């Protein structure tokens, strides 16, 4: 009955997995995506990264090990058959020949002997080894499930970091393009003033230098964006590790409203310890180690096995009849009393493996708590940076406009306008860095608490 119940539970689990797979939303087609946002990128990666397929294969291996462990509860049935040609030695033949003559028969020196049979063995008791072996396999399957979830968690976080770094490079491209456009306009105005004798040739040369500097910054930003795109494409699982030429990343939202985190660190840590897949995976490893300790105790108990066999033997003809068959039935008990201390050593090894797993789990929980507290501190600092840089950008933009008006009116030298424009470009860059830092801190906090996969049960929006 116990075996039947286990089989029913396994069948239900398989059906649940199949139903869940059928409910999974389709992976967005990147060829149809013109503007790629973070959620869509994460959805594509979770569905297309080959490492996820490898993790799924590990789960299937673990499920197969569960079935292997369950199989040991059933009897073993073996069928055998053979045909053997014998060549008797001279002495052996003479001995058998003499005996046969006395009984009025004969002996073939090269007989062919045919045999066939069926044998069944059933292990009745093995010191609870099979119980713990099956438990270990089941915990191994649960650990593999948690391992897949943790791989998805880490992948989603890696995609977020790669996406945001690429988005920062794309923002630098936009900033340098605006800078180049500004100086191109200033160059036209300086050339016009020079033509009518209202401006020096030195201003024209100076502004050309600034135009070239903006172009150089643009080229560098484009190279950095291209390199970042390769890393992002690899995480998305694209075969050529390259984003489609028509795909652009969503622009960095400079006006995003930053939400205040109201949850306390202790609550986040408690929730992470209960839900983070890597912690769940190590909890299953601890249970596996506990089952391993039970397995190591099995040799201290006797083994009891039931066996039976039906076998037939015939010489000279492979056509065995009912009269050629016999049978045996027996119960075998074996109990090793001493093996040089090997059994005790294996038990000590298993117990230390369990202690190692327990301490490793405790260390991981401490690391998770540290990650959450660090992420909270970085998030608070990033929010302050965004507020500061937003205010600074407004001040610097106003100063640049003032310098531009003064230069156009001939009330200020070109050097003041250049300084004001450089300050504006640098400040816009620092604002972009602060915004990306804020988003990165958010993603790291979500990953540290195990919440960065929330919402992926629904299809990601495709633009």
JSON list of C-alpha atoms in Angstrom, two decimals, residues 214-319:
[
{"chain": "A", "resi": 214, "resn": "UNK", "atom": "CA", "xyz": [31.79, 65.97, -28.12]},
{"chain": "A", "resi": 215, "resn": "UNK", "atom": "CA", "xyz": [32.16, 63.64, -31.12]},
{"chain": "A", "resi": 216, "resn": "UNK", "atom": "CA", "xyz": [34.97, 61.76, -29.36]},
{"chain": "A", "resi": 217, "resn": "UNK", "atom": "CA", "xyz": [32.80, 61.34, -26.28]},
{"chain": "A", "resi": 218, "resn": "UNK", "atom": "CA", "xyz": [29.95, 60.10, -28.47]},
{"chain": "A", "resi": 219, "resn": "UNK", "atom": "CA", "xyz": [32.18, 57.49, -30.16]},
{"chain": "A", "resi": 220, "resn": "UNK", "atom": "CA", "xyz": [33.41, 56.23, -26.79]},
{"chain": "A", "resi": 221, "resn": "UNK", "atom": "CA", "xyz": [29.85, 55.97, -25.45]},
{"chain": "A", "resi": 222, "resn": "UNK", "atom": "CA", "xyz": [28.77, 54.06, -28.54]},
{"chain": "A", "resi": 223, "resn": "UNK", "atom": "CA", "xyz": [31.63, 51.59, -28.09]},
{"chain": "A", "resi": 224, "resn": "UNK", "atom": "CA", "xyz": [30.76, 51.10, -24.43]},
{"chain": "A", "resi": 225, "resn": "UNK", "atom": "CA", "xyz": [27.10, 50.56, -25.32]},
{"chain": "A", "resi": 226, "resn": "UNK", "atom": "CA", "xyz": [28.03, 47.99, -27.96]},
{"chain": "A", "resi": 227, "resn": "UNK", "atom": "CA", "xyz": [30.21, 46.08, -25.49]},
{"chain": "A", "resi": 228, "resn": "UNK", "atom": "CA", "xyz": [27.49, 46.19, -22.83]},
{"chain": "A", "resi": 229, "resn": "UNK", "atom": "CA", "xyz": [24.98, 44.97, -25.41]},
{"chain": "A", "resi": 230, "resn": "UNK", "atom": "CA", "xyz": [27.02, 41.83, -26.06]},
{"chain": "A", "resi": 231, "resn": "UNK", "atom": "CA", "xyz": [26.96, 40.93, -22.37]},
{"chain": "A", "resi": 232, "resn": "UNK", "atom": "CA", "xyz": [23.22, 41.54, -22.17]},
{"chain": "A", "resi": 233, "resn": "UNK", "atom": "CA", "xyz": [22.56, 39.51, -25.32]},
{"chain": "A", "resi": 234, "resn": "UNK", "atom": "CA", "xyz": [24.54, 36.57, -23.91]},
{"chain": "A", "resi": 235, "resn": "UNK", "atom": "CA", "xyz": [22.38, 36.59, -20.78]},
{"chain": "A", "resi": 236, "resn": "UNK", "atom": "CA", "xyz": [19.25, 36.71, -22.94]},
{"chain": "A", "resi": 237, "resn": "UNK", "atom": "CA", "xyz": [20.42, 33.49, -24.58]},
{"chain": "A", "resi": 238, "resn": "UNK", "atom": "CA", "xyz": [20.74, 34.95, -28.09]},
{"chain": "A", "resi": 239, "resn": "UNK", "atom": "CA", "xyz": [22.79, 32.56, -30.29]},
{"chain": "A", "resi": 240, "resn": "UNK", "atom": "CA", "xyz": [25.09, 35.24, -31.71]},
{"chain": "A", "resi": 241, "resn": "UNK", "atom": "CA", "xyz": [25.31, 37.21, -28.43]},
{"chain": "A", "resi": 242, "resn": "UNK", "atom": "CA", "xyz": [24.17, 40.34, -30.26]},
{"chain": "A", "resi": 243, "resn": "UNK", "atom": "CA", "xyz": [21.01, 42.40, -29.92]},
{"chain": "A", "resi": 244, "resn": "UNK", "atom": "CA", "xyz": [18.98, 42.95, -33.11]},
{"chain": "A", "resi": 245, "resn": "UNK", "atom": "CA", "xyz": [19.97, 46.16, -34.87]},
{"chain": "A", "resi": 246, "resn": "UNK", "atom": "CA", "xyz": [16.42, 47.53, -34.67]},
{"chain": "A", "resi": 247, "resn": "UNK", "atom": "CA", "xyz": [16.14, 47.07, -30.91]},
{"chain": "A", "resi": 248, "resn": "UNK", "atom": "CA", "xyz": [16.68, 50.05, -28.62]},
{"chain": "A", "resi": 249, "resn": "UNK", "atom": "CA", "xyz": [16.70, 49.94, -24.84]},
{"chain": "A", "resi": 250, "resn": "UNK", "atom": "CA", "xyz": [14.04, 51.89, -23.01]},
{"chain": "A", "resi": 251, "resn": "UNK", "atom": "CA", "xyz": [15.26, 55.37, -22.10]},
{"chain": "A", "resi": 252, "resn": "UNK", "atom": "CA", "xyz": [16.32, 56.04, -18.54]},
{"chain": "A", "resi": 253, "resn": "UNK", "atom": "CA", "xyz": [13.41, 57.68, -16.74]},
{"chain": "A", "resi": 254, "resn": "UNK", "atom": "CA", "xyz": [14.84, 60.83, -15.17]},
{"chain": "A", "resi": 255, "resn": "UNK", "atom": "CA", "xyz": [11.53, 61.79, -13.55]},
{"chain": "A", "resi": 256, "resn": "UNK", "atom": "CA", "xyz": [10.87, 58.49, -11.78]},
{"chain": "A", "resi": 257, "resn": "UNK", "atom": "CA", "xyz": [9.14, 58.83, -8.42]},
{"chain": "A", "resi": 258, "resn": "UNK", "atom": "CA", "xyz": [11.24, 57.08, -5.79]},
{"chain": "A", "resi": 259, "resn": "UNK", "atom": "CA", "xyz": [9.13, 55.07, -3.38]},
{"chain": "A", "resi": 260, "resn": "UNK", "atom": "CA", "xyz": [10.14, 55.00, 0.25]},
{"chain": "A", "resi": 261, "resn": "UNK", "atom": "CA", "xyz": [10.78, 51.53, 1.66]},
{"chain": "A", "resi": 262, "resn": "UNK", "atom": "CA", "xyz": [8.56, 51.09, 4.70]},
{"chain": "A", "resi": 263, "resn": "UNK", "atom": "CA", "xyz": [9.48, 47.53, 5.70]},
{"chain": "A", "resi": 264, "resn": "UNK", "atom": "CA", "xyz": [11.97, 47.02, 8.52]},
{"chain": "A", "resi": 265, "resn": "UNK", "atom": "CA", "xyz": [15.22, 45.11, 7.85]},
{"chain": "A", "resi": 266, "resn": "UNK", "atom": "CA", "xyz": [14.26, 42.41, 10.36]},
{"chain": "A", "resi": 267, "resn": "UNK", "atom": "CA", "xyz": [11.02, 41.69, 8.52]},
{"chain": "A", "resi": 268, "resn": "UNK", "atom": "CA", "xyz": [12.83, 41.51, 5.17]},
{"chain": "A", "resi": 269, "resn": "UNK", "atom": "CA", "xyz": [15.48, 39.19, 6.61]},
{"chain": "A", "resi": 270, "resn": "UNK", "atom": "CA", "xyz": [12.84, 36.91, 8.13]},
{"chain": "A", "resi": 271, "resn": "UNK", "atom": "CA", "xyz": [10.96, 36.77, 4.84]},
{"chain": "A", "resi": 272, "resn": "UNK", "atom": "CA", "xyz": [14.14, 36.07, 2.88]},
{"chain": "A", "resi": 273, "resn": "UNK", "atom": "CA", "xyz": [15.11, 33.19, 5.17]},
{"chain": "A", "resi": 274, "resn": "UNK", "atom": "CA", "xyz": [11.67, 31.68, 4.54]},
{"chain": "A", "resi": 275, "resn": "UNK", "atom": "CA", "xyz": [11.50, 32.19, 0.77]},
{"chain": "A", "resi": 276, "resn": "UNK", "atom": "CA", "xyz": [14.96, 32.55, -0.78]},
{"chain": "A", "resi": 277, "resn": "UNK", "atom": "CA", "xyz": [15.54, 29.52, -3.01]},
{"chain": "A", "resi": 278, "resn": "UNK", "atom": "CA", "xyz": [19.23, 29.15, -2.18]},
{"chain": "A", "resi": 279, "resn": "UNK", "atom": "CA", "xyz": [18.33, 28.92, 1.53]},
{"chain": "A", "resi": 280, "resn": "UNK", "atom": "CA", "xyz": [15.62, 26.36, 0.73]},
{"chain": "A", "resi": 281, "resn": "UNK", "atom": "CA", "xyz": [18.15, 24.43, -1.32]},
{"chain": "A", "resi": 282, "resn": "UNK", "atom": "CA", "xyz": [20.59, 24.26, 1.58]},
{"chain": "A", "resi": 283, "resn": "UNK", "atom": "CA", "xyz": [17.77, 23.23, 3.93]},
{"chain": "A", "resi": 284, "resn": "UNK", "atom": "CA", "xyz": [17.15, 20.28, 1.64]},
{"chain": "A", "resi": 285, "resn": "UNK", "atom": "CA", "xyz": [20.89, 19.54, 1.66]},
{"chain": "A", "resi": 286, "resn": "UNK", "atom": "CA", "xyz": [20.75, 19.41, 5.47]},
{"chain": "A", "resi": 287, "resn": "UNK", "atom": "CA", "xyz": [17.86, 16.94, 5.27]},
{"chain": "A", "resi": 288, "resn": "UNK", "atom": "CA", "xyz": [19.79, 14.91, 2.71]},
{"chain": "A", "resi": 289, "resn": "UNK", "atom": "CA", "xyz": [22.71, 14.78, 5.12]},
{"chain": "A", "resi": 290, "resn": "UNK", "atom": "CA", "xyz": [20.39, 13.66, 7.93]},
{"chain": "A", "resi": 291, "resn": "UNK", "atom": "CA", "xyz": [19.11, 10.88, 5.68]},
{"chain": "A", "resi": 292, "resn": "UNK", "atom": "CA", "xyz": [22.72, 9.99, 4.90]},
{"chain": "A", "resi": 293, "resn": "UNK", "atom": "CA", "xyz": [23.31, 9.55, 8.63]},
{"chain": "A", "resi": 294, "resn": "UNK", "atom": "CA", "xyz": [20.43, 7.09, 8.75]},
{"chain": "A", "resi": 295, "resn": "UNK", "atom": "CA", "xyz": [21.89, 5.23, 5.78]},
{"chain": "A", "resi": 296, "resn": "UNK", "atom": "CA", "xyz": [25.24, 5.01, 7.56]},
{"chain": "A", "resi": 297, "resn": "UNK", "atom": "CA", "xyz": [23.55, 3.33, 10.55]},
{"chain": "A", "resi": 298, "resn": "UNK", "atom": "CA", "xyz": [22.03, 0.58, 8.37]},
{"chain": "A", "resi": 299, "resn": "UNK", "atom": "CA", "xyz": [25.11, -1.74, 8.48]},
{"chain": "A", "resi": 300, "resn": "UNK", "atom": "CA", "xyz": [24.66, -2.07, 12.25]},
{"chain": "A", "resi": 301, "resn": "UNK", "atom": "CA", "xyz": [21.43, -4.03, 11.62]},
{"chain": "A", "resi": 302, "resn": "UNK", "atom": "CA", "xyz": [20.99, -7.49, 10.10]},
{"chain": "A", "resi": 303, "resn": "UNK", "atom": "CA", "xyz": [19.78, -7.99, 6.55]},
{"chain": "A", "resi": 304, "resn": "UNK", "atom": "CA", "xyz": [16.89, -10.29, 5.73]},
{"chain": "A", "resi": 305, "resn": "UNK", "atom": "CA", "xyz": [16.21, -11.45, 2.19]},
{"chain": "A", "resi": 306, "resn": "UNK", "atom": "CA", "xyz": [13.68, -13.83, 0.65]},
{"chain": "A", "resi": 307, "resn": "UNK", "atom": "CA", "xyz": [14.74, -15.75, -2.42]},
{"chain": "A", "resi": 308, "resn": "UNK", "atom": "CA", "xyz": [13.34, -18.34, -4.75]},
{"chain": "A", "resi": 309, "resn": "UNK", "atom": "CA", "xyz": [14.33, -19.91, -8.04]},
{"chain": "A", "resi": 310, "resn": "UNK", "atom": "CA", "xyz": [13.01, -22.33, -10.66]},
{"chain": "A", "resi": 311, "resn": "UNK", "atom": "CA", "xyz": [15.66, -23.94, -12.82]},
{"chain": "A", "resi": 312, "resn": "UNK", "atom": "CA", "xyz": [15.95, -26.65, -15.46]},
{"chain": "A", "resi": 313, "resn": "UNK", "atom": "CA", "xyz": [18.93, -28.65, -16.75]},
{"chain": "A", "resi": 314, "resn": "UNK", "atom": "CA", "xyz": [19.20, -31.04, -19.68]},
{"chain": "A", "resi": 315, "resn": "UNK", "atom": "CA", "xyz": [22.03, -32.61, -21.60]},
{"chain": "A", "resi": 316, "resn": "UNK", "atom": "CA", "xyz": [22.12, -32.88, -25.36]},
{"chain": "A", "resi": 317, "resn": "UNK", "atom": "CA", "xyz": [18.74, -31.25, -26.06]},
{"chain": "A", "resi": 318, "resn": "UNK", "atom": "CA", "xyz": [17.59, -27.66, -25.55]},
{"chain": "A", "resi": 319, "resn": "UNK", "atom": "CA", "xyz": [13.97, -28.74, -25.33]}
]
